[in-house]
XYZ file of N, CA and C in Angstrom:
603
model
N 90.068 118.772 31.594
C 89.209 119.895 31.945
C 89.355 120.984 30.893
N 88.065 121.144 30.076
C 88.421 121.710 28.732
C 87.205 123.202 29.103
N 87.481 124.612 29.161
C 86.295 125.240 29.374
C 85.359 125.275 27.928
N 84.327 125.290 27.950
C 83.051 125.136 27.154
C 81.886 126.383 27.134
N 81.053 126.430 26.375
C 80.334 127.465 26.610
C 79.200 127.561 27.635
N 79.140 126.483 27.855
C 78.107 126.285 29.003
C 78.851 125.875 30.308
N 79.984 126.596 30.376
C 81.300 126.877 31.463
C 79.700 126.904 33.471
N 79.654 128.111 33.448
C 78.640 128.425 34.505
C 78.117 126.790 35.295
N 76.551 126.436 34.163
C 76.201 125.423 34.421
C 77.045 123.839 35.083
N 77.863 123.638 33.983
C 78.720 122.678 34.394
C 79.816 122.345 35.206
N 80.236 123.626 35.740
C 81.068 124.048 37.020
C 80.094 124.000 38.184
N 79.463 124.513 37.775
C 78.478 123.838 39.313
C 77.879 122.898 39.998
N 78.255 121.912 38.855
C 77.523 120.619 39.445
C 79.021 119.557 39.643
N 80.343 120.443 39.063
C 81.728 119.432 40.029
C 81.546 119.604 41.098
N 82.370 118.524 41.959
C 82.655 118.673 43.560
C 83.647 119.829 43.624
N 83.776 120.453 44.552
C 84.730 121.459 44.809
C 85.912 121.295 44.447
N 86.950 120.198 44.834
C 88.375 120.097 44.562
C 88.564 120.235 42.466
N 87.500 119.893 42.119
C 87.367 119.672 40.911
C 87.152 120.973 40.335
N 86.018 122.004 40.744
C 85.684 123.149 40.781
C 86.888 124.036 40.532
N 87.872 123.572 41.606
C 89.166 124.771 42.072
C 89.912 124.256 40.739
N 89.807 123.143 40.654
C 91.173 122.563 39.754
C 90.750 123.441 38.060
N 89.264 123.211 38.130
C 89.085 123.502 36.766
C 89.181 125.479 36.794
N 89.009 125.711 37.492
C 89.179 127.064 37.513
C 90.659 127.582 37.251
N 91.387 127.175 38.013
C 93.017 127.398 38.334
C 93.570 127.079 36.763
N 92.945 125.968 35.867
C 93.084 125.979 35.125
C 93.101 127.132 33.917
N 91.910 127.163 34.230
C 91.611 128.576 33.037
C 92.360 129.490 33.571
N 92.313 130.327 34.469
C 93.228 131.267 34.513
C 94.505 131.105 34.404
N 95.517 129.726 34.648
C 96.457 129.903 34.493
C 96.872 129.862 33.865
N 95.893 129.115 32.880
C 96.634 129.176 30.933
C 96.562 130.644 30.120
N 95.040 131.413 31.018
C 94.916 132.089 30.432
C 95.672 133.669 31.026
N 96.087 134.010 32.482
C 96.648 134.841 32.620
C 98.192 134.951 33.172
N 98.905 133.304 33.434
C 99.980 132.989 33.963
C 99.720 132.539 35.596
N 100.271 131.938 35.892
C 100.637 131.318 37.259
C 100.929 132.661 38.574
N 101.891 133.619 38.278
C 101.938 134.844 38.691
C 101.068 135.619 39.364
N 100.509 135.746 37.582
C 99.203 136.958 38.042
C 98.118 136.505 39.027
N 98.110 135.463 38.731
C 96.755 134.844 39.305
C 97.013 134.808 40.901
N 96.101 135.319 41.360
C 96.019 135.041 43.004
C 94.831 134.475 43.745
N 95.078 133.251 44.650
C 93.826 132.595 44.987
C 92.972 133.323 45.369
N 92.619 134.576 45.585
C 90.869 135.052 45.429
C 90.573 134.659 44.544
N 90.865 135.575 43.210
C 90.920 134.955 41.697
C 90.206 133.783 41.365
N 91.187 132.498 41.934
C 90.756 131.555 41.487
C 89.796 131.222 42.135
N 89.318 131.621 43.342
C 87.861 131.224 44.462
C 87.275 131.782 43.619
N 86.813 133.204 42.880
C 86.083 133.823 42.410
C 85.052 133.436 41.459
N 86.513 132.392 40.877
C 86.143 131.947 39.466
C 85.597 130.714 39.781
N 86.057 129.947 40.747
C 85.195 128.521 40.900
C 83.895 128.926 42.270
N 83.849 130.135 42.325
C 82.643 129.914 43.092
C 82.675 129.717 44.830
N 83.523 130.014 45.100
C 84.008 129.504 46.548
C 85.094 130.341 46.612
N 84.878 129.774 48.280
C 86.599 130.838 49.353
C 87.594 130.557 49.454
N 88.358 131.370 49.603
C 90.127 130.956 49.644
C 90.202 129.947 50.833
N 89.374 129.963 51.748
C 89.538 128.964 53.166
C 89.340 127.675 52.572
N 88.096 127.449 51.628
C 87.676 126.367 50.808
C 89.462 125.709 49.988
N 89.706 126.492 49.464
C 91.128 126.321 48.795
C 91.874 125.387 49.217
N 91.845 126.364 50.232
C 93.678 125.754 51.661
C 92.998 124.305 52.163
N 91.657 124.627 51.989
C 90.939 122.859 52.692
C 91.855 121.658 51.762
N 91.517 122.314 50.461
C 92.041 121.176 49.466
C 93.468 121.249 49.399
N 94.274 122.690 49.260
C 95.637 122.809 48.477
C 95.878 123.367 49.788
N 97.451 122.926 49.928
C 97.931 123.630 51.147
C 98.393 124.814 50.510
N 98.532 124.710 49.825
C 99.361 125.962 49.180
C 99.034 126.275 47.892
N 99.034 127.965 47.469
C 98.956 128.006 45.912
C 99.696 127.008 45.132
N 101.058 126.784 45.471
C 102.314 126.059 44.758
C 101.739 124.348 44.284
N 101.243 123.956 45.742
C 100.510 123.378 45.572
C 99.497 122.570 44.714
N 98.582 124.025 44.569
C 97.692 124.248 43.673
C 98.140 123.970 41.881
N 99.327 124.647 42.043
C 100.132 124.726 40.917
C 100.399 123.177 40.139
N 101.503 122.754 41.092
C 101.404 121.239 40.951
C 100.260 120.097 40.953
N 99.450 120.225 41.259
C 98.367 119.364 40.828
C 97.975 119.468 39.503
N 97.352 121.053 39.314
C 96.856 121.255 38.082
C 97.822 120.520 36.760
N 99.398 120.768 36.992
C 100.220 120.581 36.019
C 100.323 118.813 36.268
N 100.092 117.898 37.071
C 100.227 116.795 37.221
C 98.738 116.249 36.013
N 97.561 116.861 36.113
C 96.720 116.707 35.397
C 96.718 116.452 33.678
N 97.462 118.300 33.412
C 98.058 118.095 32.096
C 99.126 116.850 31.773
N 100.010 116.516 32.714
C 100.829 115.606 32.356
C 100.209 114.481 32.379
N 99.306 114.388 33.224
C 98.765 112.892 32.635
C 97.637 112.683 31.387
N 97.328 113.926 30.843
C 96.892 114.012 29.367
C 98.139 113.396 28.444
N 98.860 113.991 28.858
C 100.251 113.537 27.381
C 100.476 112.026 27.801
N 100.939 111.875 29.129
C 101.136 110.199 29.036
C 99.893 109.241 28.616
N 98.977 109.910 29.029
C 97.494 109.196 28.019
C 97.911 108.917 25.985
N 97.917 110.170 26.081
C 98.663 110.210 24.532
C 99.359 108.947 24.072
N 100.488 108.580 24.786
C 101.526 107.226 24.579
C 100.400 106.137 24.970
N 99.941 106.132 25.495
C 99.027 104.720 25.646
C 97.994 104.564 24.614
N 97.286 105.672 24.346
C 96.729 105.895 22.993
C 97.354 105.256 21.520
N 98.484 105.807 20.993
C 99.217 105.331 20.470
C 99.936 104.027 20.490
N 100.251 104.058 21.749
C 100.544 102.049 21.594
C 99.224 100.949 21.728
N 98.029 101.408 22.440
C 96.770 100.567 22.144
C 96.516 100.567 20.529
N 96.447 101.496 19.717
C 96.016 101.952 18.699
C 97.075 101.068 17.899
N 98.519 101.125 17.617
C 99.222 100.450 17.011
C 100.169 99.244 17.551
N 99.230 98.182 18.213
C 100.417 97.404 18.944
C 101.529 96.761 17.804
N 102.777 96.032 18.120
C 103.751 95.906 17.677
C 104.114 96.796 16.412
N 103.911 98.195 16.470
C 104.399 98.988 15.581
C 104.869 100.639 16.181
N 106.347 100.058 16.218
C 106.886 101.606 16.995
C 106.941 102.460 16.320
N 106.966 102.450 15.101
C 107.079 103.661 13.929
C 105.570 104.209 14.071
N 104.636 103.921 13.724
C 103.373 104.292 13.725
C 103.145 105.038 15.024
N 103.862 104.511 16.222
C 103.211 105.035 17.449
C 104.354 106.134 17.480
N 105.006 106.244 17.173
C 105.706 107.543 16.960
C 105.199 108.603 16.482
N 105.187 108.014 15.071
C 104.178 109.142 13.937
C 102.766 109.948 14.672
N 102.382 108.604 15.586
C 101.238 108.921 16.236
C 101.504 109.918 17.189
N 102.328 110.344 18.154
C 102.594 111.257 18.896
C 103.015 112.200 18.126
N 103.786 112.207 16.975
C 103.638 113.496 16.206
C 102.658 114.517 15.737
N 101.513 113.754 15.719
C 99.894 113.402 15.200
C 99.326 114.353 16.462
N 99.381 113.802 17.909
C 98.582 113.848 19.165
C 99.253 115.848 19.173
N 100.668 115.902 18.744
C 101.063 117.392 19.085
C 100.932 118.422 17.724
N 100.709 117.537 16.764
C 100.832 118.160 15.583
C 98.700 119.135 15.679
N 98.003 117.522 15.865
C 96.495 118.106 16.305
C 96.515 119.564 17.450
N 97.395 119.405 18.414
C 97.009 120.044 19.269
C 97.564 121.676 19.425
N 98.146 121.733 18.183
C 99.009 123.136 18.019
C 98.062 124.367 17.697
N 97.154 124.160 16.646
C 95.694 125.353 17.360
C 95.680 125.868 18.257
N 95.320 125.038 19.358
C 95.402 125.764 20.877
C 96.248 126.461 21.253
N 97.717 126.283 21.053
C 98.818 126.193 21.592
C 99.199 127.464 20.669
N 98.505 128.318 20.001
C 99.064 129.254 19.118
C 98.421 130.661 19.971
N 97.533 130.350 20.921
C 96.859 131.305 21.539
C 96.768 130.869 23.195
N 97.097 129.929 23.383
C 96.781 129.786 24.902
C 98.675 129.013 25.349
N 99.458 128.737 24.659
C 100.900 128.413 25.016
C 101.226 126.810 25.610
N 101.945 126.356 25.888
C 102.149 125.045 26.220
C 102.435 125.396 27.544
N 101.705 124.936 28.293
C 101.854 124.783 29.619
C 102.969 124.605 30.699
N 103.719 123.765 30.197
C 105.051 123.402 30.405
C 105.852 124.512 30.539
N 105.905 124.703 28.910
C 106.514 126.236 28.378
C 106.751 127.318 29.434
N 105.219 127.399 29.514
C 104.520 128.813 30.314
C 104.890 128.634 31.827
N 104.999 127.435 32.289
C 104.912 127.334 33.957
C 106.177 127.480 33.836
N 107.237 126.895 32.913
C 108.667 127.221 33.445
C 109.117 128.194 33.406
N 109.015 129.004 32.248
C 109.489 130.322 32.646
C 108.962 131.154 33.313
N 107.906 130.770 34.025
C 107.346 131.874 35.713
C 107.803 131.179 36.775
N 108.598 130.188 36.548
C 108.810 129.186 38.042
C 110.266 128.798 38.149
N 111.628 130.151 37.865
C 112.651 129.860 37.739
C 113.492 128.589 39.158
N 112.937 128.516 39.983
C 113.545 127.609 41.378
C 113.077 126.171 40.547
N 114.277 125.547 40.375
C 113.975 124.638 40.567
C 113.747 123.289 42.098
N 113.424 123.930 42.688
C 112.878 123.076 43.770
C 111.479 123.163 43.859
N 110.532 124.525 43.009
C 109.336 124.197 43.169
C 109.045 123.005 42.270
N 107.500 123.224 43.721
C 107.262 121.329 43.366
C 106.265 121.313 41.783
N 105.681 122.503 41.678
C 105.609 122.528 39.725
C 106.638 121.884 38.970
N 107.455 122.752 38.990
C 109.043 122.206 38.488
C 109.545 120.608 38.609
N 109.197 120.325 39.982
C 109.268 119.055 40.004
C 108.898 117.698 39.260
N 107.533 118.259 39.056
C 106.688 117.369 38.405
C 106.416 117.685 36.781
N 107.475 118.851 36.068
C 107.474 118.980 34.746
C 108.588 118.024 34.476
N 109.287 118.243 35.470
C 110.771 116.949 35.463
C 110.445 115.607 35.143
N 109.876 115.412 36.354
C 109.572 113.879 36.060
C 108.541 113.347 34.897
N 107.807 114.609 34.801
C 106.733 113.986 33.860
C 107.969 114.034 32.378
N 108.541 114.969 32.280
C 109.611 115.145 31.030
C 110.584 113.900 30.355
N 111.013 113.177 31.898
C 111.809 112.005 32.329
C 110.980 110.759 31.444
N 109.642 110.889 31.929
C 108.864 109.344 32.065
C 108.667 109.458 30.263
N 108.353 110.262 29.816
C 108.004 110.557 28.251
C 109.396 110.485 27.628
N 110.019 111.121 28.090
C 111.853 110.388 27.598
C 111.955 108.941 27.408
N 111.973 108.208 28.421
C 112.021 107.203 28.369
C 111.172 106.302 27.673
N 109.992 106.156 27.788
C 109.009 106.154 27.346
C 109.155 106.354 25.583
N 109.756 107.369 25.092
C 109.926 107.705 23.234
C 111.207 106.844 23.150
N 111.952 106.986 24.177
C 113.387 105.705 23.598
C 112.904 104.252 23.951
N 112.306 104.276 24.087
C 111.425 102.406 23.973
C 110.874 102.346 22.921
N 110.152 103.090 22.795
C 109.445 103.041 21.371
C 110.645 102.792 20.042
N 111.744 104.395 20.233
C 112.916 104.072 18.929
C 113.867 102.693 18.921
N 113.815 102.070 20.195
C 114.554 100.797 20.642
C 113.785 99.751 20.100
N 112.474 99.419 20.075
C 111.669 98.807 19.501
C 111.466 98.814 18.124
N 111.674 100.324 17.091
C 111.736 100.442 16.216
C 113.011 99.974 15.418
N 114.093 99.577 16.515
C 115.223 98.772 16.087
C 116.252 100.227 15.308
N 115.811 101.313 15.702
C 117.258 102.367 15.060
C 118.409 102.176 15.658
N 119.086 102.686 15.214
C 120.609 102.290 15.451
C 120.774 103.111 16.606
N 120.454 104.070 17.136
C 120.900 105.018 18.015
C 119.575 105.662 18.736
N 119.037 104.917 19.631
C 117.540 105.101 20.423
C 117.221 106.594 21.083
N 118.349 106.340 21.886
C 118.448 107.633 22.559
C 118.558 109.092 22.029
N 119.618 108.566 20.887
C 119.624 109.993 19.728
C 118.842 110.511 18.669
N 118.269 109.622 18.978
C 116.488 109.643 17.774
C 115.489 109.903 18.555
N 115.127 109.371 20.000
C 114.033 109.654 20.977
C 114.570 111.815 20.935
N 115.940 111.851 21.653
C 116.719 113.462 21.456
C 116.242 114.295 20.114
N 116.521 113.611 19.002
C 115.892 114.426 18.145
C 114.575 114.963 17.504
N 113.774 113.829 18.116
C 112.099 113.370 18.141
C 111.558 114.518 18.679
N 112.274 114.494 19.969
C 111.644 115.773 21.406
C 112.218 117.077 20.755
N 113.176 117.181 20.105
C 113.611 118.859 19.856
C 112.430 118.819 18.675
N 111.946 118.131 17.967
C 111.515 118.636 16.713
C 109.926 118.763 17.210
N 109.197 118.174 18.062
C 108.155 118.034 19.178
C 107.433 119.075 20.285
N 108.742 119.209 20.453
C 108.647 120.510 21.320
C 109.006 122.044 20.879
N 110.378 121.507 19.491
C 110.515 123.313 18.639
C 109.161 123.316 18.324
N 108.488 122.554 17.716
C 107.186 122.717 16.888
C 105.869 123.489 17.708
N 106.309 123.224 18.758
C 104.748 123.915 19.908
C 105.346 125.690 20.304
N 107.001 125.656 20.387
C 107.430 127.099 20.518
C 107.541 127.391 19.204
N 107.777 126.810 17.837
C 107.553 127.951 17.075
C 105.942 128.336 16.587
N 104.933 127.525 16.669
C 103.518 128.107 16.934
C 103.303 128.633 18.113
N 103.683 128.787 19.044
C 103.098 129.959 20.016
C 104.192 131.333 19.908
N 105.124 131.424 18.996
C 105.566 132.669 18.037
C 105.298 133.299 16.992
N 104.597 131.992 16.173
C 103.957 132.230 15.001
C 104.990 132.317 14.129
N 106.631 132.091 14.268
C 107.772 132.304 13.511
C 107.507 131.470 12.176
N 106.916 130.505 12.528
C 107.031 129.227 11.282
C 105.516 129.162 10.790
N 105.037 129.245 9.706
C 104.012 128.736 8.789
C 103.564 127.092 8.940
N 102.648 126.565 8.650
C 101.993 125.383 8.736
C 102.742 124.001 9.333
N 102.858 124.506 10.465
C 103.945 124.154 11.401
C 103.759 122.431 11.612
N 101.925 122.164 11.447
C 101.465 120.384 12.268
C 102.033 119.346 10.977
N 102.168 120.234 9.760
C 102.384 119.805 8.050
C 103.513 119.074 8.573
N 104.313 120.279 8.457
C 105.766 120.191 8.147
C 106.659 119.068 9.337
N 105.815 119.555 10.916
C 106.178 118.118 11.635
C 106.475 117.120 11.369
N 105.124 116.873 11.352
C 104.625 115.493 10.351
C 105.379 114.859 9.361
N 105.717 115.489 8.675
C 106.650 115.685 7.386
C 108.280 115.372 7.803
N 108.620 115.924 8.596
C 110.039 115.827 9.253
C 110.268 114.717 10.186
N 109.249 114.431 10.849
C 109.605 113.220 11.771
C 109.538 111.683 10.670
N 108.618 111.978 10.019
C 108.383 110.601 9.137
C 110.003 110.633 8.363
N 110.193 111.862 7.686
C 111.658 111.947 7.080
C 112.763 111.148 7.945
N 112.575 111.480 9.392
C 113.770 111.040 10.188
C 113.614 109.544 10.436
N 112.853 109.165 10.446
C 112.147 107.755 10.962
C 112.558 106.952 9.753
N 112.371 107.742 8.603
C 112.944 106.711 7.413
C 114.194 106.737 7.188
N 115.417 107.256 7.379
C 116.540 107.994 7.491
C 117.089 106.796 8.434
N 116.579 106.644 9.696
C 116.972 105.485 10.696
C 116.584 104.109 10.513
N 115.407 103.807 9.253
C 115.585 102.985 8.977
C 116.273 102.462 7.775
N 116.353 103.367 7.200
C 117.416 103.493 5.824
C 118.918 102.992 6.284
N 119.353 103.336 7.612
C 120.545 103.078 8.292
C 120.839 101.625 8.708
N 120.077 101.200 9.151
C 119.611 99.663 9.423
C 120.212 99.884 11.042
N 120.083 98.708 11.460
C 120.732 98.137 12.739
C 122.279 98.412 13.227
């Protein structure tokens, strides 16, 4: 759910649950999880807070769906990458470097989602929280199959270093601390990837 300029038109012809979702969206990327209060988001999709509670029992709720959505964009990502390069774990690596390296534009003005929901959602028992976990978990696992496949000597500690350099890369563009940040990724993960295979088995 991407907003567009012809936002109005094309919101009106989703079904409602879709309506709310895409709304909740925009505001929450765009003003935080916090600020936002379900009038707000009725306002913006066109409908009542009663309409809401029909769908979401709860804002929190609300919360967690939307973020279950984004997460299943990124695990799309890994399937992307392994359709795209079967029997080649290096490539499908590079390739997820690729999928975050593309997507850092956005992410220099609107924040990583993840990012943003965790630090407004210190409990970890909310069920947001919940589902940044598991989605965090499944992509863990998920990048150490790939480095296990790629045959490095140390899967787990290469998938570990993959994700710090993956994820520094999206917080230091939404700081702006670092200069041509998707380059230099790019650049560093391929470095490491050859480094582990330079090591052998």
């Amino acid at each position: 759910m991407t907003a567009t300029t012809s936002r109005p038109g094309r919101v009106a012809k989703l079904p409602p649950r879709e309506r709310i979702l895409d709304a909740a969206e925009e505001l929450f990327q765009s003003e935080g999880i916090r600020r936002v209060g379900v009038q707000a988001i009725a306002d913006r999709a066109e409908t009542t807070k009663a309409a809401i509670y029909r769908h979401f029992e709860t804002k929190d709720a609300l919360v967690a769906e939307w973020l279950r959505i984004v997460a299943a964009d990124y695990q799309a990502a890994f399937d992307r990458v392994e359709d795209a390069h079967p029997g080649d774990p290096r490539e499908q690596i590079l390739g997820l470097a690729r999928f975050i390296a593309e997507g850092l534009p956005t992410l220099s003005y609107r924040g990583c989602p993840f990012i943003n929901s965790l630090a407004e959602l210190p409990d970890r028992s909310h069920p947001a929280r919940q589902v940044i976990e598991e989605h965090k978990a499944r992509q863990t696992r998920r990048l150490v199959a790939m480095c296990e496949a790629a045959a490095v000597p140390d899967p787990a500690q290469t998938a570990a270093e993959i994700t710090f350099l993956l994820e520094g890369a999206q917080v230091s563009t939404q700081n702006g601390s670092i200069d041509r940040v998707g380059e230099r990724l790019l650049g560093i993960v391929e470095a490491l990837l050859d480094r582990c295979r330079a090591a052998g088995p």
